[in-house]
Amino acid sequence: MDGDNDAPRRSLGMTKLAILLALVAGLGFAGGLSVGAKSINVFDRISFFSGLDATPDETVDLADFWRVWNALDGRFVETNASSSEPDSREKIWGAIEGLAASYEDPYTLFLRPED
């Protein structure tokens, strides 16, 4: 009969042990996430772009791009159909999105920093 009384105690002990292990694992995961986020600047919006090469490719002629940019800047007329003229940052993001889309690859895309 003594064996029958030990079963609930063992079950309770195993439950406490499982809860303790889950708590330790959760705290370890949260701590690692916190340390990792600080060391690689996950929450810094500019960090992704800071490691990329910004040297212009001298073999590419961007004259057409700048002609269109300047024409739109000088001749854009706001209407009821347009909400407003985009600011420079919005135009840059749009150009980068178009560049990524030009590869016609479903896995190549550009996400704006806020996304």
PDB file of C-alpha atoms in Angstrom:
ATOM      1  CA  MET A   1       0.000   0.000   0.000  1.00  0.00           C
ATOM      2  CA  ASP A   2       2.896   2.335   0.517  1.00  0.00           C
ATOM      3  CA  GLY A   3       3.542   2.270  -3.233  1.00  0.00           C
ATOM      4  CA  ASP A   4       0.052   3.641  -3.900  1.00  0.00           C
ATOM      5  CA  ASN A   5       0.685   6.695  -1.699  1.00  0.00           C
ATOM      6  CA  ASP A   6       3.967   7.546  -3.468  1.00  0.00           C
ATOM      7  CA  ALA A   7       2.400   7.868  -6.947  1.00  0.00           C
ATOM      8  CA  PRO A   8       0.615  11.226  -6.314  1.00  0.00           C
ATOM      9  CA  ARG A   9       3.777  12.640  -4.710  1.00  0.00           C
ATOM     10  CA  ARG A  10       5.923  11.573  -7.666  1.00  0.00           C
ATOM     11  CA  SER A  11       3.370  13.063 -10.066  1.00  0.00           C
ATOM     12  CA  LEU A  12       3.341  16.341  -8.146  1.00  0.00           C
ATOM     13  CA  GLY A  13       7.162  16.352  -8.059  1.00  0.00           C
ATOM     14  CA  MET A  14       7.387  15.774 -11.812  1.00  0.00           C
ATOM     15  CA  THR A  15       4.895  18.588 -12.438  1.00  0.00           C
ATOM     16  CA  LYS A  16       6.946  20.992 -10.318  1.00  0.00           C
ATOM     17  CA  LEU A  17      10.109  19.915 -12.114  1.00  0.00           C
ATOM     18  CA  ALA A  18       8.484  20.450 -15.534  1.00  0.00           C
ATOM     19  CA  ILE A  19       7.283  23.923 -14.510  1.00  0.00           C
ATOM     20  CA  LEU A  20      10.744  24.825 -13.198  1.00  0.00           C
ATOM     21  CA  LEU A  21      12.442  23.625 -16.398  1.00  0.00           C
ATOM     22  CA  ALA A  22       9.955  25.530 -18.560  1.00  0.00           C
ATOM     23  CA  LEU A  23      10.547  28.693 -16.503  1.00  0.00           C
ATOM     24  CA  VAL A  24      14.345  28.372 -16.765  1.00  0.00           C
ATOM     25  CA  ALA A  25      14.136  27.727 -20.524  1.00  0.00           C
ATOM     26  CA  GLY A  26      11.807  30.706 -21.026  1.00  0.00           C
ATOM     27  CA  LEU A  27      14.029  33.054 -19.040  1.00  0.00           C
ATOM     28  CA  GLY A  28      17.113  31.820 -20.900  1.00  0.00           C
ATOM     29  CA  PHE A  29      15.430  32.381 -24.252  1.00  0.00           C
ATOM     30  CA  ALA A  30      14.263  35.890 -23.288  1.00  0.00           C
ATOM     31  CA  GLY A  31      17.731  36.773 -21.977  1.00  0.00           C
ATOM     32  CA  GLY A  32      19.431  35.516 -25.130  1.00  0.00           C
ATOM     33  CA  LEU A  33      16.988  37.420 -27.297  1.00  0.00           C
ATOM     34  CA  SER A  34      17.643  40.607 -25.349  1.00  0.00           C
ATOM     35  CA  VAL A  35      21.435  40.253 -25.562  1.00  0.00           C
ATOM     36  CA  GLY A  36      21.293  39.326 -29.257  1.00  0.00           C
ATOM     37  CA  ALA A  37      19.044  42.263 -30.101  1.00  0.00           C
ATOM     38  CA  LYS A  38      21.460  44.696 -28.488  1.00  0.00           C
ATOM     39  CA  SER A  39      24.557  43.233 -30.111  1.00  0.00           C
ATOM     40  CA  ILE A  40      23.269  43.251 -33.709  1.00  0.00           C
ATOM     41  CA  ASN A  41      21.039  46.361 -33.527  1.00  0.00           C
ATOM     42  CA  VAL A  42      17.881  44.514 -34.591  1.00  0.00           C
ATOM     43  CA  PHE A  43      15.733  47.491 -33.744  1.00  0.00           C
ATOM     44  CA  ASP A  44      17.922  50.052 -35.508  1.00  0.00           C
ATOM     45  CA  ARG A  45      16.218  50.857 -38.824  1.00  0.00           C
ATOM     46  CA  ILE A  46      19.410  51.964 -40.539  1.00  0.00           C
ATOM     47  CA  SER A  47      21.561  48.999 -39.482  1.00  0.00           C
ATOM     48  CA  PHE A  48      20.559  46.899 -42.518  1.00  0.00           C
ATOM     49  CA  PHE A  49      21.772  49.537 -44.961  1.00  0.00           C
ATOM     50  CA  SER A  50      24.918  50.484 -43.050  1.00  0.00           C
ATOM     51  CA  GLY A  51      26.820  47.377 -44.166  1.00  0.00           C
ATOM     52  CA  LEU A  52      25.951  47.668 -47.854  1.00  0.00           C
ATOM     53  CA  ASP A  53      28.319  49.104 -50.458  1.00  0.00           C
ATOM     54  CA  ALA A  54      27.169  52.584 -51.501  1.00  0.00           C
ATOM     55  CA  THR A  55      29.830  53.094 -54.172  1.00  0.00           C
ATOM     56  CA  PRO A  56      28.154  54.091 -57.462  1.00  0.00           C
ATOM     57  CA  ASP A  57      28.612  51.716 -60.386  1.00  0.00           C
ATOM     58  CA  GLU A  58      30.457  53.859 -62.915  1.00  0.00           C
ATOM     59  CA  THR A  59      29.358  51.614 -65.802  1.00  0.00           C
ATOM     60  CA  VAL A  60      25.667  52.472 -65.297  1.00  0.00           C
ATOM     61  CA  ASP A  61      24.254  55.620 -66.896  1.00  0.00           C
ATOM     62  CA  LEU A  62      21.580  57.072 -64.605  1.00  0.00           C
ATOM     63  CA  ALA A  63      20.874  60.116 -66.789  1.00  0.00           C
ATOM     64  CA  ASP A  64      17.406  58.831 -67.780  1.00  0.00           C
ATOM     65  CA  PHE A  65      16.518  58.270 -64.133  1.00  0.00           C
ATOM     66  CA  TRP A  66      17.527  61.822 -63.207  1.00  0.00           C
ATOM     67  CA  ARG A  67      15.727  63.291 -66.251  1.00  0.00           C
ATOM     68  CA  VAL A  68      12.487  61.656 -65.155  1.00  0.00           C
ATOM     69  CA  TRP A  69      13.057  62.595 -61.502  1.00  0.00           C
ATOM     70  CA  ASN A  70      13.602  66.259 -62.436  1.00  0.00           C
ATOM     71  CA  ALA A  71      10.687  66.308 -64.909  1.00  0.00           C
ATOM     72  CA  LEU A  72       8.308  64.938 -62.283  1.00  0.00           C
ATOM     73  CA  ASP A  73       9.646  67.343 -59.674  1.00  0.00           C
ATOM     74  CA  GLY A  74       9.170  70.331 -61.942  1.00  0.00           C
ATOM     75  CA  ARG A  75       5.928  69.416 -63.691  1.00  0.00           C
ATOM     76  CA  PHE A  76       3.867  67.347 -61.257  1.00  0.00           C
ATOM     77  CA  VAL A  77       0.410  68.854 -60.716  1.00  0.00           C
ATOM     78  CA  GLU A  78      -1.627  67.683 -57.758  1.00  0.00           C
ATOM     79  CA  THR A  79      -5.188  66.695 -58.636  1.00  0.00           C
ATOM     80  CA  ASN A  80      -8.077  65.043 -56.871  1.00  0.00           C
ATOM     81  CA  ALA A  81      -6.766  61.686 -58.101  1.00  0.00           C
ATOM     82  CA  SER A  82      -3.357  62.186 -56.471  1.00  0.00           C
ATOM     83  CA  SER A  83      -3.074  62.486 -52.720  1.00  0.00           C
ATOM     84  CA  SER A  84       0.047  64.691 -52.792  1.00  0.00           C
ATOM     85  CA  GLU A  85       3.540  64.849 -54.225  1.00  0.00           C
ATOM     86  CA  PRO A  86       5.748  62.253 -52.500  1.00  0.00           C
ATOM     87  CA  ASP A  87       8.763  63.478 -50.565  1.00  0.00           C
ATOM     88  CA  SER A  88      12.290  62.544 -51.640  1.00  0.00           C
ATOM     89  CA  ARG A  89      12.493  59.568 -49.256  1.00  0.00           C
ATOM     90  CA  GLU A  90       9.254  58.104 -50.670  1.00  0.00           C
ATOM     91  CA  LYS A  91      10.553  58.507 -54.229  1.00  0.00           C
ATOM     92  CA  ILE A  92      13.823  56.762 -53.328  1.00  0.00           C
ATOM     93  CA  TRP A  93      11.961  53.836 -51.708  1.00  0.00           C
ATOM     94  CA  GLY A  94       9.726  53.602 -54.794  1.00  0.00           C
ATOM     95  CA  ALA A  95      12.751  53.512 -57.094  1.00  0.00           C
ATOM     96  CA  ILE A  96      14.368  50.770 -55.014  1.00  0.00           C
ATOM     97  CA  GLU A  97      11.116  48.765 -55.025  1.00  0.00           C
ATOM     98  CA  GLY A  98      11.019  49.079 -58.813  1.00  0.00           C
ATOM     99  CA  LEU A  99      14.652  47.967 -59.072  1.00  0.00           C
ATOM    100  CA  ALA A 100      13.954  44.862 -56.988  1.00  0.00           C
ATOM    101  CA  ALA A 101      10.790  44.120 -59.022  1.00  0.00           C
ATOM    102  CA  SER A 102      12.766  44.356 -62.281  1.00  0.00           C
ATOM    103  CA  TYR A 103      14.435  41.036 -61.423  1.00  0.00           C
ATOM    104  CA  GLU A 104      11.029  39.360 -61.860  1.00  0.00           C
ATOM    105  CA  ASP A 105      11.830  36.915 -59.063  1.00  0.00           C
ATOM    106  CA  PRO A 106       9.113  36.263 -56.468  1.00  0.00           C
ATOM    107  CA  TYR A 107      11.762  35.937 -53.732  1.00  0.00           C
ATOM    108  CA  THR A 108      13.577  39.195 -54.521  1.00  0.00           C
ATOM    109  CA  LEU A 109      11.819  42.169 -53.010  1.00  0.00           C
ATOM    110  CA  PHE A 110      12.496  45.328 -51.087  1.00  0.00           C
ATOM    111  CA  LEU A 111      10.816  46.071 -47.781  1.00  0.00           C
ATOM    112  CA  ARG A 112      10.844  49.600 -46.484  1.00  0.00           C
ATOM    113  CA  PRO A 113      12.443  50.003 -43.050  1.00  0.00           C
ATOM    114  CA  GLU A 114       9.090  50.499 -41.343  1.00  0.00           C
ATOM    115  CA  ASP A 115       7.947  47.141 -42.719  1.00  0.00           C
TER     116      ASP A 115
END
